[in-house]
């Protein structure tokens, strides 16, 4: 075949399995498709791989393809491959970021759990050092979120007495738990 074939003729020859026609399409469009891919992707190797994938797909689907305008078909196919490639890269990057974040959270959770356990035990020990009534008032105030008025009513005490016990418990706890405050 020494004559120059049109794109339409090449498509017909390609659909019949003509390797020369495929080679001619490759020679005509490889550089154009490579430039499109390289401009969008930015790396030579990945751009070459996308062009290779496009031509491999063209050959494998040569009998089923209904190509009317070869140049437009190839450019649109390349843009679709580029879009899919970029999406896969974004998805892969997001997945890697997710895994890294998960590991960081697991490490922080383990560390925070240990710190919380230590602090919780220290708080329990400090509460045991308080008089029973003071400890009870503190727990109602801080753990059950009851107001001074509610605690006074429940325990049959004046509001001033409840405030006194809360202040006293906070002072004792501050003295016993100061080490946890300075670590953070």
XYZ file of C-alpha atoms in Angstrom:
184
model
C 0.000 0.000 0.000
C 1.923 3.006 -1.253
C -1.028 5.344 -1.544
C -2.159 7.661 1.246
C -5.463 6.570 2.713
C -8.033 8.899 4.229
C -9.117 8.433 7.822
C -12.387 6.949 6.587
C -10.537 4.398 4.464
C -8.227 3.568 7.359
C -11.215 2.929 9.634
C -12.714 0.528 7.079
C -9.382 -1.281 6.665
C -8.909 -1.392 10.445
C -12.339 -2.955 10.968
C -11.277 -5.713 8.552
C -8.172 -6.416 10.657
C -5.621 -4.725 8.401
C -2.455 -4.266 10.471
C -1.041 -1.772 7.992
C -4.083 0.459 8.508
C -3.629 0.189 12.269
C 0.056 1.128 11.906
C -0.846 4.108 9.750
C -3.399 5.329 12.320
C -0.779 4.865 15.016
C 1.824 6.846 13.071
C -0.612 9.655 12.255
C -2.069 10.138 15.719
C 0.441 8.865 18.280
C 2.226 12.203 18.770
C -0.980 14.246 18.919
C -2.493 11.900 21.510
C 0.751 11.781 23.470
C 0.842 15.607 23.628
C -2.740 15.729 24.904
C -2.002 13.123 27.569
C 1.346 14.642 28.560
C -0.186 18.111 28.873
C -2.877 16.795 31.224
C -0.895 14.188 33.190
C 2.544 15.773 33.265
C 4.676 12.632 33.171
C 6.070 11.057 30.018
C 5.727 7.458 31.192
C 2.077 7.762 32.209
C 1.207 9.681 29.028
C 2.856 6.959 26.907
C 0.985 4.294 28.842
C -2.358 6.010 28.235
C -1.626 6.308 24.500
C -0.647 2.633 24.428
C -3.888 1.714 26.241
C -5.907 3.728 23.731
C -4.333 2.028 20.721
C -4.628 -1.392 22.329
C -8.332 -0.733 22.917
C -8.726 0.506 19.330
C -7.209 -2.715 17.973
C -9.148 -4.995 20.317
C -12.464 -3.348 19.421
C -11.745 -2.808 15.736
C -14.600 -5.040 14.572
C -17.233 -3.548 16.899
C -16.275 0.097 16.495
C -18.513 2.400 14.529
C -16.058 5.257 14.050
C -17.249 8.113 11.842
C -14.528 10.709 12.504
C -11.281 9.041 13.484
C -9.493 12.128 14.803
C -12.430 13.172 17.001
C -12.927 9.600 18.178
C -9.288 9.255 19.227
C -9.117 12.662 20.943
C -12.352 12.075 22.871
C -11.229 8.564 23.819
C -7.911 9.969 25.063
C -9.675 12.632 27.123
C -11.892 9.946 28.660
C -8.844 7.826 29.510
C -7.166 10.869 31.056
C -10.257 11.649 33.125
C -10.456 8.066 34.375
C -6.731 8.047 35.124
C -6.963 11.278 37.129
C -9.994 9.973 39.020
C -8.147 6.780 39.884
C -5.132 8.786 41.065
C -7.341 10.989 43.236
C -9.126 7.941 44.619
C -5.797 6.201 45.329
C -4.385 9.337 46.991
C -7.514 9.743 49.096
C -7.349 6.077 50.056
C -3.699 6.418 51.128
C -4.551 9.561 53.105
C -7.449 7.709 54.731
C -5.183 4.807 55.761
C -2.587 7.201 57.188
C -5.286 9.122 59.058
C -6.755 5.878 60.415
C -3.362 4.783 61.732
C -2.791 8.185 63.314
C -6.219 8.063 64.946
C -5.628 4.523 66.212
C -2.322 5.583 67.750
C -3.868 8.701 69.265
C -6.843 6.698 70.525
C -4.581 4.149 72.179
C -2.532 6.920 73.762
C -5.623 8.899 74.775
C -7.276 5.788 76.204
C -4.237 5.080 78.362
C -4.105 8.703 79.524
C -7.840 8.717 80.206
C -7.580 5.481 82.195
C -4.761 6.927 84.306
C -6.659 10.162 84.861
C -9.870 8.310 85.671
C -8.103 6.167 88.272
C -6.434 9.235 89.784
C -9.809 10.998 89.940
C -11.397 7.991 91.661
C -8.551 7.908 94.185
C -8.873 11.638 94.844
C -12.650 11.350 95.295
C -12.095 8.604 97.882
C -10.036 11.054 99.935
C -12.981 13.445 100.166
C -15.590 13.192 102.899
C -18.549 11.126 101.702
C -20.984 14.062 101.514
C -18.482 16.268 99.635
C -17.762 13.456 97.184
C -21.485 12.855 96.620
C -22.152 16.567 95.980
C -19.228 16.771 93.549
C -20.450 13.721 91.623
C -23.999 15.084 91.405
C -22.667 18.424 90.219
C -20.034 17.305 87.714
C -21.030 13.806 86.603
C -24.810 14.124 86.659
C -24.892 17.821 85.706
C -27.278 18.787 88.484
C -27.508 22.427 89.480
C -26.674 23.700 92.970
C -30.383 24.218 93.551
C -31.246 20.623 92.542
C -28.503 19.158 94.742
C -29.569 21.295 97.715
C -33.143 20.132 97.323
C -32.189 16.447 96.889
C -29.822 16.364 99.893
C -31.866 18.720 102.055
C -29.027 21.279 102.318
C -28.743 24.998 101.763
C -27.390 26.192 98.437
C -24.451 27.805 100.267
C -23.554 24.442 101.831
C -23.621 22.784 98.400
C -21.393 25.537 96.967
C -18.991 25.074 99.896
C -18.714 21.317 99.268
C -18.187 21.832 95.518
C -15.461 24.419 96.163
C -13.812 22.154 98.735
C -13.871 19.159 96.369
C -12.448 21.205 93.483
C -9.562 22.373 95.660
C -8.731 18.823 96.786
C -8.995 17.487 93.227
C -6.818 20.306 91.917
C -4.150 19.430 94.478
C -4.277 15.706 93.602
C -4.601 16.013 89.816
C -2.242 18.906 89.054
C 0.246 16.542 87.386
C -2.289 15.695 84.659
C -2.886 19.356 83.962
C 0.801 20.102 83.330
C 1.236 17.129 80.961
C -1.257 18.544 78.498
